[in-house]
Structure formats: C-alpha cells, structure tokens
CSV table of C-alpha atoms in Angstrom, one decimal:
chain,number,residue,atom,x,y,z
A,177,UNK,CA,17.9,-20.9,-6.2
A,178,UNK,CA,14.5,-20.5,-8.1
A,179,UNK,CA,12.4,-18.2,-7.2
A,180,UNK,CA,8.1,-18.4,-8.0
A,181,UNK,CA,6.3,-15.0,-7.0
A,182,UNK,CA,2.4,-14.9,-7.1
A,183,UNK,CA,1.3,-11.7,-7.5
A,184,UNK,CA,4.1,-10.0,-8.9
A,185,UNK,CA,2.9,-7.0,-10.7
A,186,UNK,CA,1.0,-5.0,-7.8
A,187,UNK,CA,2.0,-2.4,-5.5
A,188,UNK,CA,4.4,-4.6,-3.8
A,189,UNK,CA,6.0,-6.8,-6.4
A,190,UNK,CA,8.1,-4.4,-7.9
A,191,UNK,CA,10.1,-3.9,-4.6
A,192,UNK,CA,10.1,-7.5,-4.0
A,193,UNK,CA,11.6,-8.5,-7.5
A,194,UNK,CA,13.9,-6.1,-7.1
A,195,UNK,CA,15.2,-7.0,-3.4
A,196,UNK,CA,15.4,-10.5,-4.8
A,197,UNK,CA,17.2,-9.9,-7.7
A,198,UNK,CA,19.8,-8.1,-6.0
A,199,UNK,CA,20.6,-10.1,-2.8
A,200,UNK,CA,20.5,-13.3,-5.4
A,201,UNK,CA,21.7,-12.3,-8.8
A,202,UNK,CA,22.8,-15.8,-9.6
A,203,UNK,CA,18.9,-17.3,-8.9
A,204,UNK,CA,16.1,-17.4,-11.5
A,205,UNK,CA,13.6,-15.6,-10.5
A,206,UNK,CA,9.7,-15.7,-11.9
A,207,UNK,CA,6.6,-13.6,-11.8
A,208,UNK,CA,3.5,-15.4,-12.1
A,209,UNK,CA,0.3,-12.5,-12.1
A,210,UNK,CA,-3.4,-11.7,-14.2
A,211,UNK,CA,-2.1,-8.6,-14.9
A,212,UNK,CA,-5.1,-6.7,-13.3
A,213,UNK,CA,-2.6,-3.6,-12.7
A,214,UNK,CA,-0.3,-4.3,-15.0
A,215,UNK,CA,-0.6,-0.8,-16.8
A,216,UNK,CA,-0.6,1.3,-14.0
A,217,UNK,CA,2.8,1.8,-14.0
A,218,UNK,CA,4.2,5.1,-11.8
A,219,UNK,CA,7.1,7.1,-12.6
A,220,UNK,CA,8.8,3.8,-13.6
A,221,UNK,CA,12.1,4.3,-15.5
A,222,UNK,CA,11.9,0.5,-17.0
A,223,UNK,CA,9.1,-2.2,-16.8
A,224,UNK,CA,9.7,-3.6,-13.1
A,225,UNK,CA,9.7,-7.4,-15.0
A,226,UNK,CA,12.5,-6.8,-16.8
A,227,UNK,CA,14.8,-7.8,-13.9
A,228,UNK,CA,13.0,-11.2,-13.6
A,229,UNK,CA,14.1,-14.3,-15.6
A,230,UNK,CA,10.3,-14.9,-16.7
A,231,UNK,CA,7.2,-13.6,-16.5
A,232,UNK,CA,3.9,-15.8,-16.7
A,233,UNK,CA,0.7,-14.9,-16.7
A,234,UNK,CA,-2.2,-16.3,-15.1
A,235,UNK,CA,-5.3,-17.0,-12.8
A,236,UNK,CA,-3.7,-18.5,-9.1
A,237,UNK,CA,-7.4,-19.9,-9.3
A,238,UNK,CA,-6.1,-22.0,-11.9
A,239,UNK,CA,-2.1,-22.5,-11.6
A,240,UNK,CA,-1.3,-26.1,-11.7
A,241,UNK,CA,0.8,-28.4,-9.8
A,242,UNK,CA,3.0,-29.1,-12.2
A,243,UNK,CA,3.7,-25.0,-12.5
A,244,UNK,CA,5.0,-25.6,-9.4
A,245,UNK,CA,7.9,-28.5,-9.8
A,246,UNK,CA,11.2,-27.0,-9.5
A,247,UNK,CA,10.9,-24.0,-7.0
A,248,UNK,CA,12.9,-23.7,-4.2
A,249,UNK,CA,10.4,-20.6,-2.8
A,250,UNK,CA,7.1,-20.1,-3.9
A,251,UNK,CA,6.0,-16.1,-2.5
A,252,UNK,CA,2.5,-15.6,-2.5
A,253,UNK,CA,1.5,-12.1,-2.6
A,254,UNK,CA,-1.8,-12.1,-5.1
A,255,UNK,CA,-4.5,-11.1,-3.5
A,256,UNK,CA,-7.8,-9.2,-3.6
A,257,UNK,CA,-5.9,-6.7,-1.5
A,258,UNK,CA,-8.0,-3.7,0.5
A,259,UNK,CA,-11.0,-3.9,2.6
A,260,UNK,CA,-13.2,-1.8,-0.1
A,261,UNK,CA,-12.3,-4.3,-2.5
A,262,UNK,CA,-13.2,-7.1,0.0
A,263,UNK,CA,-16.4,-5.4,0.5
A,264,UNK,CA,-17.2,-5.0,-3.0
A,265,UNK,CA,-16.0,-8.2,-3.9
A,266,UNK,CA,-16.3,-10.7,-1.3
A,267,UNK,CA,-16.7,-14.0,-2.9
A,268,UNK,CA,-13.8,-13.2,-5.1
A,269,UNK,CA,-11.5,-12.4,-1.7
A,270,UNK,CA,-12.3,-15.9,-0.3
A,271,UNK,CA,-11.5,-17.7,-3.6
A,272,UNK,CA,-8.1,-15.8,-4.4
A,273,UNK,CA,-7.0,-14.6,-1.0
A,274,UNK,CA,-8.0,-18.0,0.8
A,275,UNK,CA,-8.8,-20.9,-1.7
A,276,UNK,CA,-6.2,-20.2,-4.0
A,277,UNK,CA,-3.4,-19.8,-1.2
A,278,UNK,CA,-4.3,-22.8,0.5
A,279,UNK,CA,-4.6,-25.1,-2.6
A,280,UNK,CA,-1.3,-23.5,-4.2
A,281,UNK,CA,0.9,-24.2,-0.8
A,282,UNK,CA,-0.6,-27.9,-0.3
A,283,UNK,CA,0.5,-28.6,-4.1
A,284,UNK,CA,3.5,-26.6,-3.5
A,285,UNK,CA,4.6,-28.9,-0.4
A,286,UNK,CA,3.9,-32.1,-2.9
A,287,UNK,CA,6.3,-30.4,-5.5
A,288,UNK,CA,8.9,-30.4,-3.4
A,289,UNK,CA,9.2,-26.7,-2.6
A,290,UNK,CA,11.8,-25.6,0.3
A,291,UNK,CA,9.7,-23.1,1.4
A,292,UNK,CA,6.5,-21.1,1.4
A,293,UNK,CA,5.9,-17.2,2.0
A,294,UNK,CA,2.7,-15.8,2.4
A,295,UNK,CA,2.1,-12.5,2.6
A,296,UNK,CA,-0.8,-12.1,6.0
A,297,UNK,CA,-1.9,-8.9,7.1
A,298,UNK,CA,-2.0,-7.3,10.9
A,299,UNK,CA,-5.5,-6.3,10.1
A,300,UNK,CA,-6.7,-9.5,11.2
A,301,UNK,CA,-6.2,-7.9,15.0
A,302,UNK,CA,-9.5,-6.1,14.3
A,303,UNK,CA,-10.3,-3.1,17.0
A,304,UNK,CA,-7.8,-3.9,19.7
A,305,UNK,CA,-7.6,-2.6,22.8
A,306,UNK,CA,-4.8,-2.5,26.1
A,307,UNK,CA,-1.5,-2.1,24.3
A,308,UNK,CA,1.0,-4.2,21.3
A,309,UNK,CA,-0.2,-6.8,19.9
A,310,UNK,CA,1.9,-10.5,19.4
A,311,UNK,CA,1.1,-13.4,17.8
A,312,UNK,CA,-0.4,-15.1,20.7
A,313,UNK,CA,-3.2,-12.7,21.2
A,314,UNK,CA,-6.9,-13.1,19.8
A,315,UNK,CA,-7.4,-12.2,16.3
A,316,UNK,CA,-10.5,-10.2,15.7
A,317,UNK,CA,-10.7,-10.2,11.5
A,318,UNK,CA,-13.4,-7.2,10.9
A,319,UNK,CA,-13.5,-7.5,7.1
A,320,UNK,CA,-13.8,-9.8,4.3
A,321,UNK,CA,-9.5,-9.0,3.4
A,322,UNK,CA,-8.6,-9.9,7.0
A,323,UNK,CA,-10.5,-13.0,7.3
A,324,UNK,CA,-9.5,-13.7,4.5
A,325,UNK,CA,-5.8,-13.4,5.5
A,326,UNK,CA,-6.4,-15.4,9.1
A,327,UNK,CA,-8.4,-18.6,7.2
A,328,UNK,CA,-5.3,-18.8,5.2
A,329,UNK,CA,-2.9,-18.9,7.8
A,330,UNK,CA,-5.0,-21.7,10.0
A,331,UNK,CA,-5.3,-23.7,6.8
A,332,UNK,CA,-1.6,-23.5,6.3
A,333,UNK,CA,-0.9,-24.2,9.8
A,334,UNK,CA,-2.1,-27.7,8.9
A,335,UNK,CA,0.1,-29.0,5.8
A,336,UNK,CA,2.3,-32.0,6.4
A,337,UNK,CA,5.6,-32.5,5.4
A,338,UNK,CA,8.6,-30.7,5.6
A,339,UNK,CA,8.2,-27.4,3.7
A,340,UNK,CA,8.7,-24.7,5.9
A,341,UNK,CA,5.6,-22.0,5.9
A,342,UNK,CA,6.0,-18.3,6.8
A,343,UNK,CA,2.9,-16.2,7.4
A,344,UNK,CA,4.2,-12.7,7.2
A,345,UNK,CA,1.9,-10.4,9.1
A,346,UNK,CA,2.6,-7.2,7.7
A,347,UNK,CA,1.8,-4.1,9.1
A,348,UNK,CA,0.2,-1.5,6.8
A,349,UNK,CA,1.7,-1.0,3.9
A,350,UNK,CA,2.9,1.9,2.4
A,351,UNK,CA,5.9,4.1,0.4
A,352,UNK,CA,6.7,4.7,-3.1
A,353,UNK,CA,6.4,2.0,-5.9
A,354,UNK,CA,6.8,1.5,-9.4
A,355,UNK,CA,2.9,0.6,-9.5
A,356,UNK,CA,1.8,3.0,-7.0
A,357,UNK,CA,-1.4,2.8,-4.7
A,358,UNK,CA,-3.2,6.1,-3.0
A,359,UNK,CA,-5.5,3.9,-1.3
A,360,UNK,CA,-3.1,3.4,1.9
A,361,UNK,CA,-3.3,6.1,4.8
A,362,UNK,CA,0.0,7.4,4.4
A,363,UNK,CA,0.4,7.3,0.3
A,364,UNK,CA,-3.1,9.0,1.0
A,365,UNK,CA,-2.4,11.9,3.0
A,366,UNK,CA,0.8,12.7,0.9
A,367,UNK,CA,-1.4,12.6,-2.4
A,368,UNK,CA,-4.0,15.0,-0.9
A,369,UNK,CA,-1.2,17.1,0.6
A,370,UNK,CA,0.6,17.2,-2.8
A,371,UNK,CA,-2.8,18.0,-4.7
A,372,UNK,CA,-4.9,20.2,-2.8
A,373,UNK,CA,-2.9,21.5,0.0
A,374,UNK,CA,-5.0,19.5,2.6
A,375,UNK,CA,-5.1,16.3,4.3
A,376,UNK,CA,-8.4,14.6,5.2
A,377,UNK,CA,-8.3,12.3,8.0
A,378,UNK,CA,-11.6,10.3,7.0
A,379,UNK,CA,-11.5,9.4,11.6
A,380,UNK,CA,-11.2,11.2,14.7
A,381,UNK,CA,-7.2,10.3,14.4
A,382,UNK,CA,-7.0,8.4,17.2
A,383,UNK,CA,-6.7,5.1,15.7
A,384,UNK,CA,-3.5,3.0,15.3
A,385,UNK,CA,-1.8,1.8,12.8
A,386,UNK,CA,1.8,-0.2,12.4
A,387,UNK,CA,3.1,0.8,9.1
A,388,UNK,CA,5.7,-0.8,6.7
A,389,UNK,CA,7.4,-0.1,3.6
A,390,UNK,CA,7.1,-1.7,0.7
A,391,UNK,CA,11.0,-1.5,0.7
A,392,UNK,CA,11.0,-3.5,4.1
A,393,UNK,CA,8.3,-6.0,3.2
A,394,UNK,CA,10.5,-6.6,0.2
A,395,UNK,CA,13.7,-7.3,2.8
A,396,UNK,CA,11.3,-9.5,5.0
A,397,UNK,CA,10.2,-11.6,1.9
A,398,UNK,CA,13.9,-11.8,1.4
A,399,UNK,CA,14.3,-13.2,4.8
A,400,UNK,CA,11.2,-15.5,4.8
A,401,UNK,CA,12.2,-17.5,1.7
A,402,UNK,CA,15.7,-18.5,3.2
A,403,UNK,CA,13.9,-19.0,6.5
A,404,UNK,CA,14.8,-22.8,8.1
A,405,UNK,CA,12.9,-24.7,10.7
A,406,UNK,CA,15.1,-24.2,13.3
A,407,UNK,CA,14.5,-20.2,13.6
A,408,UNK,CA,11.2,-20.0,14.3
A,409,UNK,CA,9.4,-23.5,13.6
A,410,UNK,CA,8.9,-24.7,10.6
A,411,UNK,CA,5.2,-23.3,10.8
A,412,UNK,CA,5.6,-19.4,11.5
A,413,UNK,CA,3.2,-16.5,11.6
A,414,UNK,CA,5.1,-13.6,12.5
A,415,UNK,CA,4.2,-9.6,13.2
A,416,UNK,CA,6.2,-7.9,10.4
A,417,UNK,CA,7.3,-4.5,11.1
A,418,UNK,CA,9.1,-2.6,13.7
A,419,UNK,CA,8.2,-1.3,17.3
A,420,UNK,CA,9.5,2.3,16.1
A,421,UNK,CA,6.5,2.1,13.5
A,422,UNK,CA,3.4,2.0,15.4
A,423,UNK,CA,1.5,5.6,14.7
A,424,UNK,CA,-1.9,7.1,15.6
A,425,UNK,CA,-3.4,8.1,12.2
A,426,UNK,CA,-3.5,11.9,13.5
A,427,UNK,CA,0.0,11.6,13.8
A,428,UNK,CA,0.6,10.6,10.2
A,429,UNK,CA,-1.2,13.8,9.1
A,430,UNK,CA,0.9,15.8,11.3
A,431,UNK,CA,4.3,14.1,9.6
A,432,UNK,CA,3.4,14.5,6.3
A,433,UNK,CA,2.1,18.2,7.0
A,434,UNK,CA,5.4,18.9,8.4
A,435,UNK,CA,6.9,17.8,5.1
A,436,UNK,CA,5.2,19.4,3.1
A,437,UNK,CA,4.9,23.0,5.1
A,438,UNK,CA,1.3,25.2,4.8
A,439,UNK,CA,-0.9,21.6,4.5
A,440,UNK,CA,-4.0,21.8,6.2
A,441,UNK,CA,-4.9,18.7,8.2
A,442,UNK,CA,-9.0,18.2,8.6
A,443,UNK,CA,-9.8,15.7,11.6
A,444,UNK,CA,-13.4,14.2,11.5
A,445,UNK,CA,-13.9,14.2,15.2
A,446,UNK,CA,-17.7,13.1,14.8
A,447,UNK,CA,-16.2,9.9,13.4
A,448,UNK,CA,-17.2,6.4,13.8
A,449,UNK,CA,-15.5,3.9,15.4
A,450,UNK,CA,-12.7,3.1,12.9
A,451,UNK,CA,-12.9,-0.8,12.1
A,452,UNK,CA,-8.9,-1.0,12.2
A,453,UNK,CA,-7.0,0.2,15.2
A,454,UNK,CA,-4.3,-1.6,17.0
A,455,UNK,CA,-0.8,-1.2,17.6
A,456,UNK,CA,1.6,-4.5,17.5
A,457,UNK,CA,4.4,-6.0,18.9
A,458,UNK,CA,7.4,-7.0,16.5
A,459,UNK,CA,9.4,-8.2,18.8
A,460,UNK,CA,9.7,-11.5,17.4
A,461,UNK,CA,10.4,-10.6,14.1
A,462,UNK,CA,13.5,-8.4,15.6
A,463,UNK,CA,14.4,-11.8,17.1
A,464,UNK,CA,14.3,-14.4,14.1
A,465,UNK,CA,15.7,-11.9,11.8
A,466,UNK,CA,17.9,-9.4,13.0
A,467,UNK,CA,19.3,-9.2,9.4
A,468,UNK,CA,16.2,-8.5,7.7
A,469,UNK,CA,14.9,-5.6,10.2
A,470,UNK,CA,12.7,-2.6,8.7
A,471,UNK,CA,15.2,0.5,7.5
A,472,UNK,CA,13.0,2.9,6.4
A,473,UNK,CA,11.6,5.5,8.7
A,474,UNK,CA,8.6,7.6,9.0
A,475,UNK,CA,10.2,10.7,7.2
A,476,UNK,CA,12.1,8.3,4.6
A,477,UNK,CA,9.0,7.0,3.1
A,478,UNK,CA,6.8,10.8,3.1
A,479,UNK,CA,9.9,11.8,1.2
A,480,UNK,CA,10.3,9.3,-1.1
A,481,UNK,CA,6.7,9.6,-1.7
A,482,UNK,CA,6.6,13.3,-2.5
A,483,UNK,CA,9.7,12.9,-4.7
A,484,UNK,CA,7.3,10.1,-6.7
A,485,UNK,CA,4.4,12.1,-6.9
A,486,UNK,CA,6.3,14.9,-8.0
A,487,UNK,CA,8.8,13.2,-10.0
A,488,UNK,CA,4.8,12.4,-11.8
A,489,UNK,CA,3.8,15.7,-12.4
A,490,UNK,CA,0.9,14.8,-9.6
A,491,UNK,CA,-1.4,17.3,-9.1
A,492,UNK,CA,-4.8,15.5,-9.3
A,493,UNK,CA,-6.9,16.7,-6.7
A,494,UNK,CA,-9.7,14.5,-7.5
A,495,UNK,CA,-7.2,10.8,-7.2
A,496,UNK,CA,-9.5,9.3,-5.0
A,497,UNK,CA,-11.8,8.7,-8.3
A,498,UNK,CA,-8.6,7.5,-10.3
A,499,UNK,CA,-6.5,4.9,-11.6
A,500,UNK,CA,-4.0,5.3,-8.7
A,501,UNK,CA,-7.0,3.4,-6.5
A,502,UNK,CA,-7.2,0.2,-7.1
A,503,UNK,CA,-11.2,-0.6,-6.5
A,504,UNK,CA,-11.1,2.4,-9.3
A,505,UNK,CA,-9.1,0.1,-12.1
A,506,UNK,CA,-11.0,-3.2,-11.2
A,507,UNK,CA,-14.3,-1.3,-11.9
A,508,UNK,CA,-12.9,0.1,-15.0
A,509,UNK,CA,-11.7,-3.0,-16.3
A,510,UNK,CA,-15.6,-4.9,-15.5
A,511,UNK,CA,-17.1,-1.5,-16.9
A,512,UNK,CA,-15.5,-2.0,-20.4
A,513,UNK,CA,-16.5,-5.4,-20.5
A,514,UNK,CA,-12.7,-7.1,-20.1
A,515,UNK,CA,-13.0,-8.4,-16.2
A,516,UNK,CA,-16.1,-10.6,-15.3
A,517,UNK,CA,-17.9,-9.7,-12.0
A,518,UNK,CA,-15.7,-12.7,-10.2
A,519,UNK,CA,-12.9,-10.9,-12.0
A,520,UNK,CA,-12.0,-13.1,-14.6
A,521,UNK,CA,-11.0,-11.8,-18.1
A,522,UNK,CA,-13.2,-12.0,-20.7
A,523,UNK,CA,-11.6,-13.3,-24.3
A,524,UNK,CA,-12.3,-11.4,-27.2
C-alpha cells in the first residue's frame, strides 16, 4: 500500500503517521505539508516524520496531479484549522480548506487513487437544538472553518468514478500530541489548570461538545483508507466519535478539576450564546467500523495531557499568547516577514 497524507505535520498528523505506520509496516507511507508548525514540536522524543518513508514539502494550493500517480490513499488533513483562524483568515480557509480539497480529490480520482479521506468537522451542525445529531439532519455551518468543511463534502459528493470518498466528521478534537495545540476546550482547561490553578470556561458551560482523540481520529483514518464501497457507499460522510463522548463544556471543567485536585473552575454565566453547541449521534460510525471504534476515555486523555504538559516543564500561565496557539504562530510567522497575509512563504 502507499500512503499520501496532506497535512501531516499539525496537531493531528503525528498520531496519524504513527497509527499508520504500525497497523501497515510493510506500506510506504508520505507526508506532504508547508511546514507552518513544523517547529512547534512538544515533548517529542524523535521528530514525528521519521517513521514515514518520505516527507515533501509543499503548498496543497499548488500540489500537482502527477504528485498524485501511485497512491493507493490520499488523507487530507491540511487545513486552516480553528474558527479564530477562519475568522482572521477567511479567504485563505476557503482556498486551502475548500478549493484545495476539492481540486486535490478530483485529480486524485483521475490518478487512479483507491480511496480518499477527508478529514470534516461536526462543527458544521452549528447551534443545534432537540437531542444527537446524524448525518441526515440540517447542517447549520456558523463559521468560516465549518463552511468551509460542509462545501467540501457537497463538492466531493459529486466526483465520478470509482474512488471511494470518506468525509470523516470528527468531533472535537483533543489529547496529547507530539505538536501540541492549547487552543481546543479540553487541552485548554488542562493547560490553565496546570498553570494557574484555575480553569476559565470562556461560556455559561452549558454548551455541547462531542470530543475525540487525536489517538482515535488516528484509528478512524486507519479505518477510512481501507474503507470499500460496499460498507457504507462509496460516497460517505460519517459522525466520527463515540456516543460515550458527548459532554457539556461545564462538565469538562469539572473532569479535569477532579484530576487535578484544588483547581478552581470560573463559569461566565453572563455569556453569549456560544456559536457551537450540539451533541451527535455516532451511531453509524459504531456500525461501519466496529473495528476502528474510539478507545480513549474522558479521564485517559486529561491524564495523558497532564503527563505532557508536565513531562514539558509547563507552567506558562500566560499560553493563551504563545506558540502552543496556533493563530499565535501564523501571526508570528507574517510578523517577521516569512508568511504572506494569504499565508504563503516569502523566499529570501
């Protein structure tokens, strides 16, 4: 098998190439990334790419057709990848988390490749009311990330031929990684927990959100690129996550306090309506991949992040203004005159 992923050297790449390399040890496997966030490496005992068979670097704006004849699996994960980056960037979002999927999997079905993973988002549920969430519900994308993510999957929805397309709708992500990111709710709290004692719950707490591993999305991806017609249709957009996983955001708090005894939790009960707040059904995903199901729970992935942190000497009580947030590097890297405002690098 060969083995093309897009995005490779993020937050969730690391656990991905690593799943991969395991489960197929015998396939080559290549990274394909700008390298954005390639330095912000996190308590990392080797460089996550040295498991892969290559690593190339690029734009996905610009990766070829012909960069594409070969693969068996083509796994897109880069993207423009929070809703403050979204907001800050918007035209960027739509040409790297829309354009650039869409042209990539059309060439991709013309090279030939078995089969296509893209990695979706729940988000694009929006503010959704009366109970779980499935596929066949409305979407309601609040943000330039989520519509974004939902374009994508009705664009893919409408290749020919016969490569089979999965749409991976994850839940949120979170959990330790060898390229780290605090700006996820639960990586959040554990951070401000670890650093200051306190936990800051930016809403009233009441919101929902599905969560997800990046350990699991990693076993899902596994799943996906194997994935045949038959299980599922050879067009798929699928809730990835598990029922067990659904959590009001004041609940969250209240785990990771619990791990980490004498945390204050602060509630902003004079809150505005939080622009992300559903809870969603996996049921299908339990169905089409009973092999592939989510492992980690709630109290595996607050300990595996405190044992992270710490494991980094973490105690930066002022991370929301650091490297570890992603907006935070981008900025940095347009600041010192290396990134272009459509984030392109500069040459020198």
């Amino acid at each position: 098998m060969k083995i093309l992923v897009l995005g490779n050297m993020g937050y969730v790449g690391p656990a991905v190439i690593r799943e991969l390399t395991a489960r197929h040890p015998s396939a080559n496997v290549h990274g394909f990334d700008n390298a954005y966030f390639a330095h912000c490496l996190t308590n990392a005992h080797t460089l996550p790419e040295q498991r892969l068979t290559q690593q190339f670097f690029g734009d996905v704006r610009d990766l070829t057709e012909q960069a594409l004849d070969g693969y068996d699996a083509v796994v897109q994960l880069a993207a423009v990848s929070n809703d403050p980056m979204g907001d800050r960037f918007a035209g960027v979002t739509a040409a790297i988390n829309q354009d650039a999927t869409i042209r990539i999997a059309r060439a991709a079905a013309r090279a030939g490749v078995r089969n296509f993973v893209f990695a979706s988002s729940c988000s694009v549920y929006g503010v959704a009311e009366g109970g779980p969430r499935t596929e066949n519900d409305p979407v309601a994308p609040m943000t330039a990330y989520a519509r974004s993510k939902i374009g994508s999957e009705d664009a893919l929805a409408d290749i020919d031929g016969d490569m089979v397309i999965t749409s991976l709708r994850f839940a949120t992500a979170c959990g330790m990684s060898d390229r780290l990111r605090l700006d996820l709710v639960l990586n959040d709290f554990v951070a401000g927990a670890l650093s200051e004692g306190r936990i800051t719950v930016l809403s009233d707490g009441s919101p929902w959100r599905p969560l997800i591993d990046v350990a699991d999305m990693a076993r899902a991806i596994d799943w996906a690129i194997q994935r045949s017609a038959d299980n599922g249709g050879r067009i798929l957009r699928v809730n990835t996550g598990s029922n067990e996983r659904n959590h009001q955001v004041r609940d969250l708090a209240a785990a990771v306090a619990a791990a980490l005894p004498g945390t204050e939790v602060s509630i902003n009960t004079a809150a505005p309506v939080d622009s992300r707040s559903y809870q969603v059904d996996f049921s299908l995903f339990a169905r089409l991949a009973p092999e592939h199901q989510p492992q980690m729970t709630l109290t595996k992935s607050i300990s595996q992040l405190i044992a992270g942190l710490k494991g980094m000497n973490f105690a930066d009580s002022q991370f929301r203004a650091s490297p570890l947030m992603r907006l935070r590097v981008l900025q940095s890297h347009i600041d010192s005159g290396r990134l272009s405002e459509d984030l392109r690098w500069y040459s020198h």
